Coordinates of C-alpha atoms in Angstrom, one line a residue:
Chain A
M1206 CA 31.9 30.7 -71.8
Q1207 CA 29.3 33.1 -70.6
A1208 CA 27.7 32.0 -67.5
M1209 CA 23.8 30.2 -67.8
R1210 CA 21.2 32.7 -67.0
D1211 CA 19.5 32.3 -63.3
L1212 CA 16.4 31.3 -63.9
S1213 CA 15.6 30.5 -60.6
K1214 CA 15.7 34.5 -59.7
D1215 CA 14.2 35.3 -62.9
A1216 CA 10.6 34.6 -63.7
S1217 CA 10.0 37.4 -66.1
L1218 CA 12.9 34.9 -68.5
L1219 CA 9.7 32.6 -68.5
S1220 CA 7.4 32.7 -71.5
L1221 CA 4.1 30.2 -71.4
N1222 CA 2.8 28.4 -74.3
T1223 CA -0.7 28.7 -73.7
A1224 CA -1.3 25.2 -74.8
T1225 CA 0.1 24.2 -71.3
V1226 CA -3.2 25.2 -69.5
R1227 CA -5.3 25.7 -72.6
K1228 CA -8.2 23.3 -70.8
Q1229 CA -8.4 25.1 -67.7
W1230 CA -7.7 28.7 -68.7
K1231 CA -9.3 31.0 -71.8
L1232 CA -6.8 33.2 -73.4
A1233 CA -8.2 36.3 -71.7
E1234 CA -7.6 33.9 -68.2
I1235 CA -4.0 33.2 -69.1
I1236 CA -3.0 36.1 -70.1
D1237 CA -3.6 37.6 -66.4
G1238 CA -2.4 34.0 -65.2
C1239 CA 0.7 35.2 -67.0
V1240 CA 1.3 38.7 -65.3
R1241 CA 0.1 37.1 -62.1
H1242 CA 2.9 34.7 -61.8
G1243 CA 5.5 37.2 -63.0
F1244 CA 6.3 35.4 -66.4
G1245 CA 8.1 37.3 -69.1
G1246 CA 6.1 36.3 -72.1
I1247 CA 3.6 34.1 -73.3
G1248 CA 3.0 31.8 -76.7
P1249 CA -0.5 31.6 -77.7
W1250 CA -2.4 29.0 -80.2
R1251 CA -4.2 30.7 -83.2
D1252 CA -7.4 29.0 -81.9
Q1253 CA -7.6 31.0 -78.9
V1254 CA -6.7 33.7 -79.8
A1255 CA -9.8 33.5 -82.7
E1256 CA -12.1 33.0 -79.6
L1257 CA -11.0 36.0 -78.0
G1258 CA -10.5 38.0 -80.9
L1259 CA -7.2 38.9 -83.0
K1260 CA -7.3 42.2 -81.9
E1261 CA -8.4 42.0 -78.4
S1262 CA -5.9 39.4 -77.9
A1263 CA -3.0 41.8 -79.3
R1264 CA -4.5 44.7 -76.9
R1265 CA -4.7 42.5 -73.9
I1266 CA -1.1 40.9 -74.4
K1267 CA 0.5 44.2 -74.9
D1268 CA -1.3 45.7 -72.1
A1269 CA 0.2 43.1 -69.7
G1270 CA 3.7 43.8 -71.0
L1271 CA 3.9 40.1 -72.5
I1272 CA 6.5 39.1 -74.7
V1273 CA 4.8 36.7 -77.9
T1274 CA 7.9 34.8 -78.0
G1275 CA 5.7 32.5 -80.9
L1276 CA 2.6 32.5 -82.8
C1277 CA 1.0 28.6 -82.6
R1278 CA 0.9 27.6 -85.5
G1279 CA 1.6 27.4 -88.9
G1280 CA 2.8 25.1 -91.6
M1281 CA 0.8 21.7 -92.3
F1282 CA 1.8 22.5 -96.0
T1283 CA 1.4 18.5 -97.1
A1284 CA -2.0 17.6 -98.6
A1285 CA -3.5 15.2 -100.9
D1286 CA -3.7 17.7 -104.1
E1287 CA -2.8 21.0 -105.4
A1288 CA -5.8 22.6 -103.5
G1289 CA -5.2 21.3 -100.5
R1290 CA -2.0 22.2 -100.8
Q1291 CA -2.6 26.1 -101.8
A1292 CA -5.2 26.5 -99.0
A1293 CA -2.3 25.6 -96.6
I1294 CA -0.4 28.6 -97.9
D1295 CA -3.2 30.8 -97.9
D1296 CA -4.1 30.0 -94.1
N1297 CA -0.1 30.6 -93.7
L1298 CA -0.2 34.1 -95.0
L1299 CA -3.1 34.7 -92.7
A1300 CA -0.9 32.9 -89.7
I1301 CA 1.9 35.5 -90.7
D1302 CA -0.4 38.9 -90.4
E1303 CA -2.0 37.5 -87.2
A1304 CA 1.5 37.0 -85.6
V1305 CA 2.2 40.4 -86.8
E1306 CA -0.7 41.5 -85.5
L1307 CA 0.3 40.3 -82.2
G1308 CA 3.9 41.7 -82.4
A1309 CA 5.1 38.0 -82.0
R1310 CA 9.0 37.2 -82.0
C1311 CA 8.2 34.4 -84.3
L1312 CA 5.4 32.1 -86.1
V1313 CA 5.7 28.8 -85.1
M1314 CA 5.7 26.1 -88.6
V1315 CA 4.7 23.0 -87.5
C1316 CA 5.2 21.7 -90.7
G1317 CA 3.0 18.9 -91.5
G1318 CA 3.0 15.1 -92.1
L1319 CA 2.1 12.5 -94.9
P1320 CA -0.8 13.6 -97.4
P1321 CA -3.4 11.3 -96.6
G1322 CA -2.5 7.8 -98.2
S1323 CA 1.1 8.7 -99.2
K1324 CA 4.0 6.9 -98.0
D1325 CA 6.3 9.2 -99.9
L1326 CA 8.3 11.3 -97.5
S1327 CA 10.8 12.8 -100.1
A1328 CA 7.5 14.4 -101.5
A1329 CA 6.1 15.2 -98.6
R1330 CA 9.3 16.6 -97.9
S1331 CA 9.7 18.4 -100.9
Q1332 CA 5.8 19.7 -100.1
V1333 CA 7.1 21.5 -97.0
F1334 CA 9.7 23.1 -98.7
D1335 CA 7.6 24.5 -101.1
G1336 CA 5.1 26.1 -98.5
L1337 CA 7.6 27.3 -96.9
S1338 CA 9.0 29.5 -99.9
A1339 CA 5.5 30.5 -101.0
I1340 CA 5.0 32.1 -98.1
L1341 CA 8.6 33.4 -97.6
E1342 CA 8.6 36.6 -99.2
H1343 CA 5.2 37.6 -97.4
A1344 CA 6.9 37.2 -93.8
R1345 CA 9.9 38.6 -94.8
S1346 CA 7.7 42.3 -95.9
V1347 CA 6.5 42.3 -93.1
R1348 CA 9.4 41.2 -91.0
M1349 CA 8.0 38.4 -89.2
P1350 CA 10.9 35.6 -88.8
I1351 CA 9.5 31.5 -89.9
A1352 CA 10.3 29.5 -87.1
I1353 CA 10.6 26.0 -88.3
E1354 CA 10.0 23.7 -85.2
P1355 CA 12.0 20.1 -86.2
L1356 CA 9.0 17.8 -84.6
H1357 CA 10.0 13.8 -82.5
P1358 CA 10.6 11.4 -85.4
M1359 CA 7.2 9.8 -83.9
Y1360 CA 5.0 12.1 -85.2
A1361 CA 6.7 11.8 -88.8
A1362 CA 3.4 10.2 -90.3
D1363 CA 1.1 12.9 -89.0
R1364 CA 2.4 15.9 -88.1
S1365 CA 5.8 17.2 -89.2
V1366 CA 8.0 15.0 -91.5
V1367 CA 10.8 17.5 -90.7
N1368 CA 11.9 15.8 -87.9
T1369 CA 15.7 16.5 -86.7
L1370 CA 17.9 19.7 -86.2
G1371 CA 19.7 19.1 -88.8
Q1372 CA 16.9 18.9 -91.5
A1373 CA 15.4 22.0 -90.5
L1374 CA 18.5 24.1 -90.6
D1375 CA 19.6 22.3 -94.0
M1376 CA 16.1 24.0 -95.4
C1377 CA 16.9 27.2 -94.0
D1378 CA 20.1 27.3 -95.6
Q1379 CA 18.0 27.0 -98.8
L1380 CA 15.9 29.1 -98.0
G1381 CA 17.5 31.8 -96.6
D1382 CA 16.7 35.0 -94.9
G1383 CA 14.0 35.5 -92.6
V1384 CA 14.1 31.6 -91.3
G1385 CA 15.2 29.4 -88.3
A1386 CA 14.3 27.2 -86.3
V1387 CA 12.3 26.4 -82.8
V1388 CA 14.5 24.2 -80.5
D1389 CA 11.9 21.9 -78.3
V1390 CA 13.6 19.9 -75.7
Y1391 CA 11.1 17.1 -76.2
H1392 CA 11.7 16.7 -79.7
V1393 CA 15.4 17.1 -80.0
W1394 CA 16.5 15.7 -76.4
W1395 CA 17.5 12.2 -78.4
D1396 CA 19.6 13.7 -81.5
P1397 CA 23.5 12.3 -81.1
S1398 CA 23.6 15.5 -83.7
L1399 CA 21.9 18.4 -80.8
E1400 CA 25.7 20.0 -79.4
F1401 CA 26.7 20.3 -83.4
Q1402 CA 23.2 21.4 -84.5
I1403 CA 22.4 24.0 -82.2
A1404 CA 26.3 25.6 -82.2
R1405 CA 25.3 25.4 -86.1
A1406 CA 21.8 27.2 -85.2
G1407 CA 23.8 29.6 -83.5
R1408 CA 26.6 30.7 -85.7
D1409 CA 23.7 31.1 -88.8
D1410 CA 21.6 33.4 -86.6
R1411 CA 18.4 30.9 -86.4
I1412 CA 17.4 29.9 -83.4
L1413 CA 14.2 31.8 -82.8
A1414 CA 12.8 30.0 -79.7
F1415 CA 13.5 27.5 -76.9
H1416 CA 10.6 25.5 -75.4
V1417 CA 10.7 23.1 -72.9
S1418 CA 8.7 20.0 -71.1
D1419 CA 10.6 17.1 -70.1
W1420 CA 10.4 12.7 -71.6
L1421 CA 8.8 10.6 -69.0
V1422 CA 9.8 7.4 -68.6
P1423 CA 7.6 5.4 -69.6
T1424 CA 5.6 7.9 -71.5
R1425 CA 2.2 6.2 -72.1
D1426 CA 1.0 8.7 -75.1
L1427 CA 2.7 10.0 -77.9
L1428 CA 1.1 12.8 -78.0
L1429 CA 0.0 14.2 -74.9
D1430 CA 1.9 12.3 -72.1
R1431 CA 5.0 15.3 -71.7
G1432 CA 6.0 16.0 -68.7
M1433 CA 6.9 18.3 -66.3
M1434 CA 10.4 20.0 -66.1
G1435 CA 12.2 17.7 -64.2
D1436 CA 9.8 14.6 -64.0
G1437 CA 11.6 13.0 -66.8
V1438 CA 15.2 12.6 -68.6
I1439 CA 15.5 15.4 -70.7
D1440 CA 19.0 17.1 -69.5
L1441 CA 17.1 20.0 -69.7
R1442 CA 20.0 22.3 -68.3
G1443 CA 22.8 20.6 -70.3
I1444 CA 20.3 21.4 -73.7
R1445 CA 19.9 25.0 -72.7
E1446 CA 23.7 25.6 -71.7
M1447 CA 23.9 24.5 -75.3
V1448 CA 21.3 27.0 -76.8
E1449 CA 22.9 29.7 -74.8
E1450 CA 26.1 29.4 -75.3
A1451 CA 24.8 29.2 -78.9
G1452 CA 24.1 32.8 -78.6
Y1453 CA 20.4 32.6 -77.3
D1454 CA 19.1 35.3 -74.8
G1455 CA 15.6 35.2 -75.6
L1456 CA 13.1 33.8 -73.4
I1457 CA 12.5 29.9 -72.3
E1458 CA 8.8 28.9 -73.2
V1459 CA 7.3 26.5 -71.3
E1460 CA 5.2 23.7 -73.7
I1461 CA 3.6 20.7 -71.8
F1462 CA 1.0 19.1 -74.0
S1463 CA -0.3 16.4 -71.0
E1464 CA -3.9 15.1 -70.0
V1465 CA -2.0 14.5 -66.3
W1466 CA -1.5 18.4 -66.0
W1467 CA -5.1 20.2 -67.8
V1468 CA -6.6 17.9 -65.1
A1469 CA -4.7 19.9 -62.5
E1470 CA -6.2 22.9 -61.5
A1471 CA -4.2 25.6 -63.3
D1472 CA -2.3 27.9 -61.3
A1473 CA -0.9 24.6 -59.5
V1474 CA 0.4 24.3 -62.9
V1475 CA 1.5 27.7 -63.4
T1476 CA 3.8 27.1 -60.3
S1477 CA 5.6 24.1 -60.9
C1478 CA 6.3 25.3 -64.0
L1479 CA 8.3 28.2 -62.4
R1480 CA 9.8 26.2 -59.5
A1481 CA 11.2 23.6 -61.8
T1482 CA 14.7 23.7 -62.5
I1483 CA 15.6 24.4 -65.8
Chain B
M806 CA 20.8 -1.5 -110.6
Q807 CA 19.1 -5.0 -110.3
A808 CA 16.0 -6.1 -110.7
M809 CA 14.5 -6.7 -106.8
R810 CA 13.9 -9.6 -105.7
D811 CA 10.1 -11.2 -106.1
L812 CA 9.0 -11.9 -102.4
S813 CA 5.6 -12.6 -103.5
K814 CA 6.7 -16.0 -105.3
D815 CA 9.2 -17.1 -102.7
A816 CA 8.4 -16.7 -99.1
S817 CA 11.7 -18.5 -98.2
L818 CA 13.0 -15.7 -98.4
L819 CA 11.4 -14.6 -95.4
S820 CA 12.0 -15.4 -91.6
L821 CA 9.8 -14.9 -89.0
N822 CA 11.6 -13.0 -85.5
T823 CA 9.4 -15.1 -82.9
A824 CA 8.4 -12.2 -80.7
T825 CA 5.7 -11.7 -84.1
V826 CA 3.5 -15.0 -82.3
R827 CA 5.3 -15.3 -78.7
K828 CA 2.3 -15.1 -77.3
Q829 CA 0.2 -18.0 -79.2
W830 CA 3.3 -20.4 -79.5
K831 CA 6.4 -21.7 -78.0
L832 CA 9.6 -21.9 -79.8
A833 CA 8.5 -25.4 -80.7
E834 CA 5.7 -24.7 -82.4
I835 CA 7.1 -21.5 -83.9
I836 CA 9.4 -24.1 -85.5
D837 CA 6.7 -26.1 -86.7
G838 CA 4.8 -23.2 -88.1
C839 CA 7.9 -21.7 -90.0
V840 CA 8.0 -25.0 -92.1
R841 CA 4.4 -25.5 -92.8
H842 CA 4.2 -21.7 -94.1
G843 CA 7.3 -22.1 -96.1
F844 CA 9.8 -19.5 -94.1
G845 CA 13.2 -19.8 -94.7
G846 CA 14.2 -18.4 -91.5
I847 CA 13.7 -17.7 -88.2
G848 CA 15.0 -15.1 -85.6
P849 CA 14.4 -16.4 -82.0
W850 CA 14.5 -14.8 -78.9
R851 CA 16.8 -15.7 -76.3
D852 CA 14.1 -16.4 -74.1
Q853 CA 12.2 -18.9 -75.9
V854 CA 15.4 -20.5 -76.5
A855 CA 16.4 -21.4 -72.6
E856 CA 12.9 -22.3 -72.0
L857 CA 13.3 -25.5 -74.7
G858 CA 16.8 -25.6 -74.2
L859 CA 19.4 -24.3 -76.5
K860 CA 20.7 -27.6 -77.7
E861 CA 17.3 -28.9 -78.4
S862 CA 16.4 -25.6 -80.0
A863 CA 19.2 -26.1 -82.5
R864 CA 18.3 -29.5 -82.9
R865 CA 14.6 -28.4 -84.4
I866 CA 15.8 -25.3 -85.9
K867 CA 18.5 -26.9 -88.2
D868 CA 16.3 -30.0 -88.9
A869 CA 13.7 -27.9 -90.1
G870 CA 16.5 -26.2 -92.3
L871 CA 15.8 -22.4 -91.5
I872 CA 18.2 -20.1 -91.3
V873 CA 18.5 -18.3 -88.1
T874 CA 18.7 -14.4 -89.3
G875 CA 19.4 -13.2 -86.0
L876 CA 19.8 -14.1 -82.4
C877 CA 17.4 -11.8 -80.1
R878 CA 18.9 -10.4 -78.3
G879 CA 22.5 -9.2 -76.6
G880 CA 22.6 -5.3 -75.5
M881 CA 21.6 -3.6 -72.3
F882 CA 25.2 -2.9 -72.0
T883 CA 23.9 0.4 -69.7
A884 CA 24.3 0.5 -65.9
A885 CA 24.1 2.4 -63.0
D886 CA 27.6 1.1 -61.6
E887 CA 30.4 -0.5 -62.7
A888 CA 29.0 -4.3 -61.8
G889 CA 25.8 -3.8 -63.3
R890 CA 28.1 -3.0 -66.7
Q891 CA 30.1 -6.0 -66.1
A892 CA 27.2 -8.5 -66.1
A893 CA 25.7 -6.8 -68.7
I894 CA 28.9 -7.9 -70.5
D895 CA 29.2 -11.3 -69.4
D896 CA 26.1 -12.0 -70.3
N897 CA 26.8 -10.9 -73.7
L898 CA 29.3 -13.8 -73.9
L899 CA 27.1 -16.1 -73.1
A900 CA 24.8 -14.3 -76.1
I901 CA 27.5 -15.2 -78.2
D902 CA 28.1 -18.8 -77.5
E903 CA 24.3 -19.4 -77.8
A904 CA 23.9 -17.5 -81.5
V905 CA 26.7 -19.4 -82.6
E906 CA 25.0 -23.1 -81.0
L907 CA 22.4 -21.9 -83.4
G908 CA 24.2 -21.0 -86.4
A909 CA 22.7 -17.4 -86.0
R910 CA 23.8 -15.0 -89.0
C911 CA 24.0 -12.4 -86.4
L912 CA 23.7 -11.7 -82.7
V913 CA 21.4 -8.7 -82.6
M914 CA 22.2 -5.8 -80.1
V915 CA 19.8 -3.7 -78.5
C916 CA 22.0 -1.8 -76.8
G917 CA 20.3 -0.2 -73.7
G918 CA 18.9 3.4 -72.4
L919 CA 20.0 5.9 -69.6
P920 CA 21.0 3.9 -66.8
P921 CA 18.9 4.6 -63.5
G922 CA 18.8 7.8 -62.5
S923 CA 21.0 9.5 -65.2
K924 CA 20.3 12.2 -67.6
D925 CA 23.8 11.9 -69.6
L926 CA 23.0 10.6 -72.7
S927 CA 26.6 11.5 -73.7
A928 CA 28.0 9.2 -70.9
A929 CA 25.3 6.2 -71.7
R930 CA 26.2 6.7 -75.4
S931 CA 30.0 5.7 -74.1
Q932 CA 28.9 2.8 -71.9
V933 CA 27.5 1.3 -75.0
F934 CA 30.5 1.6 -76.9
D935 CA 32.8 0.3 -74.0
G936 CA 30.3 -2.7 -73.9
L937 CA 30.9 -3.7 -77.5
S938 CA 34.4 -3.2 -77.1
A939 CA 34.8 -5.5 -73.9
I940 CA 32.9 -8.4 -76.2
L941 CA 34.3 -7.8 -79.9
E942 CA 37.2 -9.7 -79.1
H943 CA 35.1 -13.0 -78.4
A944 CA 33.1 -12.7 -81.0
R945 CA 35.6 -12.2 -83.1
S946 CA 37.4 -15.4 -82.1
V947 CA 33.6 -17.1 -82.8
R948 CA 33.3 -15.7 -85.6
M949 CA 29.9 -14.2 -84.7
P950 CA 29.0 -11.2 -86.3
I951 CA 27.8 -8.5 -83.4
A952 CA 24.7 -6.7 -85.3
I953 CA 24.1 -2.8 -84.2
E954 CA 20.3 -2.4 -84.0
P955 CA 19.9 1.4 -84.0
L956 CA 16.3 1.8 -82.2
H957 CA 13.5 4.6 -83.0
P958 CA 14.3 7.7 -81.3
M959 CA 11.3 7.6 -78.8
Y960 CA 12.9 4.4 -76.7
A961 CA 16.2 6.8 -76.3
A962 CA 15.6 6.8 -73.0
D963 CA 14.7 3.1 -71.9
R964 CA 15.6 1.0 -74.6
S965 CA 19.0 2.4 -76.5
V966 CA 21.0 5.3 -76.9
V967 CA 21.9 4.1 -80.2
N968 CA 18.9 6.1 -82.5
T969 CA 19.8 5.9 -85.9
L970 CA 22.0 4.2 -88.4
G971 CA 24.0 7.0 -89.2
Q972 CA 25.4 6.8 -85.3
A973 CA 25.1 2.7 -85.5
L974 CA 27.8 3.2 -88.1
D975 CA 30.2 5.8 -87.0
M976 CA 30.4 2.7 -84.2
C977 CA 31.2 0.7 -86.5
D978 CA 33.7 2.6 -88.0
Q979 CA 35.0 3.2 -84.7
L980 CA 34.7 -0.9 -83.8
G981 CA 36.1 -2.1 -86.9
D982 CA 35.4 -5.4 -87.7
G983 CA 33.1 -8.0 -87.0
V984 CA 30.1 -5.7 -86.0
G985 CA 27.9 -4.4 -88.4
A986 CA 23.8 -2.9 -88.0
V987 CA 20.4 -4.1 -88.2
V988 CA 18.3 -2.4 -90.3
D989 CA 14.5 -1.9 -88.7
V990 CA 12.2 -0.1 -91.0
Y991 CA 10.2 0.6 -87.6
H992 CA 13.1 2.0 -86.2
V993 CA 14.5 4.2 -89.3
W994 CA 11.8 5.2 -91.9
W995 CA 11.2 8.7 -90.9
D996 CA 15.2 9.5 -91.1
P997 CA 16.2 12.1 -93.7
S998 CA 19.6 10.4 -94.3
L999 CA 18.3 7.2 -94.6
E1000 CA 19.0 6.4 -97.9
F1001 CA 22.5 8.1 -97.6
Q1002 CA 23.3 5.5 -94.8
I1003 CA 22.1 2.1 -96.0
A1004 CA 24.4 3.1 -98.9
R1005 CA 27.3 3.7 -96.7
A1006 CA 26.4 0.6 -94.8
G1007 CA 26.5 -1.2 -97.4
R1008 CA 29.4 -0.3 -98.9
D1009 CA 31.0 -1.1 -96.1
D1010 CA 29.4 -4.5 -95.9
R1011 CA 27.8 -4.3 -92.9
I1012 CA 24.4 -4.4 -93.4
L1013 CA 23.6 -7.4 -90.9
A1014 CA 20.0 -8.2 -91.3
F1015 CA 16.9 -6.4 -92.7
H1016 CA 13.6 -6.2 -90.3
V1017 CA 10.1 -5.4 -91.2
S1018 CA 7.1 -4.8 -89.5
D1019 CA 4.4 -0.9 -90.4
W1020 CA 4.0 2.5 -88.4
L1021 CA 0.7 2.4 -87.7
V1022 CA -1.6 5.7 -88.1
P1023 CA -2.4 6.7 -85.2
T1024 CA -0.4 4.6 -83.2
R1025 CA -1.7 3.9 -79.9
D1026 CA 1.6 2.1 -78.0
L1027 CA 5.0 3.7 -78.4
L1028 CA 6.0 -0.4 -78.2
L1029 CA 3.0 -2.9 -78.6
D1030 CA 1.4 -1.5 -81.2
R1031 CA 3.5 -2.1 -84.7
G1032 CA 1.5 -3.3 -87.9
M1033 CA 1.5 -5.8 -90.8
M1034 CA 3.3 -5.0 -93.4
G1035 CA 0.9 -2.4 -95.7
D1036 CA -1.5 -1.5 -92.9
G1037 CA 0.9 1.2 -92.0
V1038 CA 2.6 4.5 -93.6
I1039 CA 6.2 2.6 -94.1
D1040 CA 7.4 3.0 -97.9
L1041 CA 8.8 -0.7 -97.2
R1042 CA 8.9 -1.2 -101.0
G1043 CA 11.4 1.6 -101.5
I1044 CA 13.4 0.7 -98.3
R1045 CA 14.1 -2.8 -99.4
E1046 CA 15.1 -1.6 -102.4
M1047 CA 17.4 0.8 -100.6
V1048 CA 18.6 -2.3 -99.0
E1049 CA 19.3 -4.7 -101.7
E1050 CA 20.8 -2.2 -103.8
A1051 CA 23.0 -1.6 -101.0
G1052 CA 24.3 -5.5 -101.6
Y1053 CA 22.3 -6.8 -98.9
D1054 CA 21.1 -10.3 -99.9
G1055 CA 19.8 -12.1 -97.1
L1056 CA 16.1 -12.8 -95.5
I1057 CA 14.0 -10.4 -94.7
E1058 CA 12.7 -10.7 -91.1
V1059 CA 9.4 -10.1 -89.8
E1060 CA 8.9 -9.1 -86.0
I1061 CA 6.2 -6.9 -85.2
F1062 CA 5.1 -6.2 -81.2
S1063 CA 1.8 -6.0 -80.8
E1064 CA -1.3 -6.4 -78.9
V1065 CA -3.4 -6.7 -81.9
W1066 CA -1.9 -9.6 -83.8
W1067 CA -0.9 -11.0 -80.1
V1068 CA -4.5 -11.9 -79.7
A1069 CA -4.9 -13.4 -83.5
E1070 CA -4.9 -17.1 -84.6
A1071 CA -1.4 -17.9 -85.1
D1072 CA -1.2 -19.6 -88.2
A1073 CA -3.7 -15.9 -89.6
V1074 CA -1.1 -14.1 -88.2
V1075 CA 2.1 -15.5 -90.1
T1076 CA -0.3 -15.9 -93.1
S1077 CA -0.9 -12.4 -92.9
C1078 CA 2.9 -11.9 -93.0
L1079 CA 3.2 -14.2 -96.1
R1080 CA 0.5 -12.4 -97.5
A1081 CA 1.4 -8.5 -96.9
T1082 CA 3.8 -6.9 -99.6
I1083 CA 7.2 -6.0 -98.5

């Protein structure tokens, strides 16, 4: 058992997902903020990258010396008709190229919920699998790892029908090389099989990113009430230990969607992230 | 493959969980309402039973000819200290006796979330197991089946650390006779292993109750925004088919916690339940 990494002495092990301060700062400011506060990485969202410009974003992030821990996001493969599913595939192929341009470690996949009007989870899950299959050859050819992010079961209807790490890893097993999973504590902390599945993911070298935030009690909103690390009930240290034991040695990405933190002063949010015990 | 039961012609296959109209009616009115609308069963809550009186509740329900599909609820075994855990066990022993007095088919267990201040899910799960173990001899001696209700993962922090049907069935396997599970579509609909676990539960004769409501999109509140059957995205018919294929032939209990339906006229709520396609 190796010793856990000491985050308190090394902010460069942290990455800032840009959603965390997206209401306060544009991407250029977030890049500057990451540098100012000593973050080692950044996890940008495509809309923010598009606003600044792909090449300009890539140049600034590179100049800042930041690791792009993942580009958010591809996915959303589920659709009511064939045209919709093809449009999703086309967009994902673009996203892969954007991730390459940014030098991202992976492209994060939020796979998509039930198509409008559908109650067929099994069919939606097949659509996700087919979508991933359709983009994988291109992803492999440009060496961009595809990171399936299992989302909390409360998002099964409208965001992702991939809801457990085990389910994501089963898909990885079927898809083969070039695909892995994001372990986001917010989505997986409750899972009775978490330790087993993280160890499995490590053995197969499938852990492509590790995201942190916290689960607040009470949680007042399904989407926008994530907590700062330490403010909730997730055993962050326990899960990080599992992930590191499994061989993950990449950065730890802070991703907090919160109406509360979005109205705070951005430098204060970032400072809170750095002071939190993870 | 047997034909599914035709609910449209037989309201007596339905049971009304009293939480569905608890803001409008007291238990005596709910019993009358169930009879008036042709329900075959009722699923009362302990606080409503206590208000009317245990013996009086039992007498009225029996006179009404209603099957008590389950008494809600025992559980809440997790606590910060030994005294709290013992108090929970004592209360569950009482709940078993109340369930017997009411002639309930089972005592429904909402097992309890993380104890205050704890982030240790594994320890909380052990507390639940120990609590169930401590009451099981008494439950067996009075032939009251204990029905573990796995709750949606979004309740792991504050209501139940038992979050999947598979996890509940694993506990049943360890506990032995006299214990089973509630299949509540709201809690389990998202589960990739649902079909497998329902079949497993049926093989082992562990399905003690079947609860229905619906998952709304969007869901505006984690606790009190359940939908009327048909208003959401749950494949109710598909899940009922799994449950009936697995051998469950008991009543179908409607349990809707909803700020929306609680302000509707109670007879209209009940009529909507009866008209819904399940």
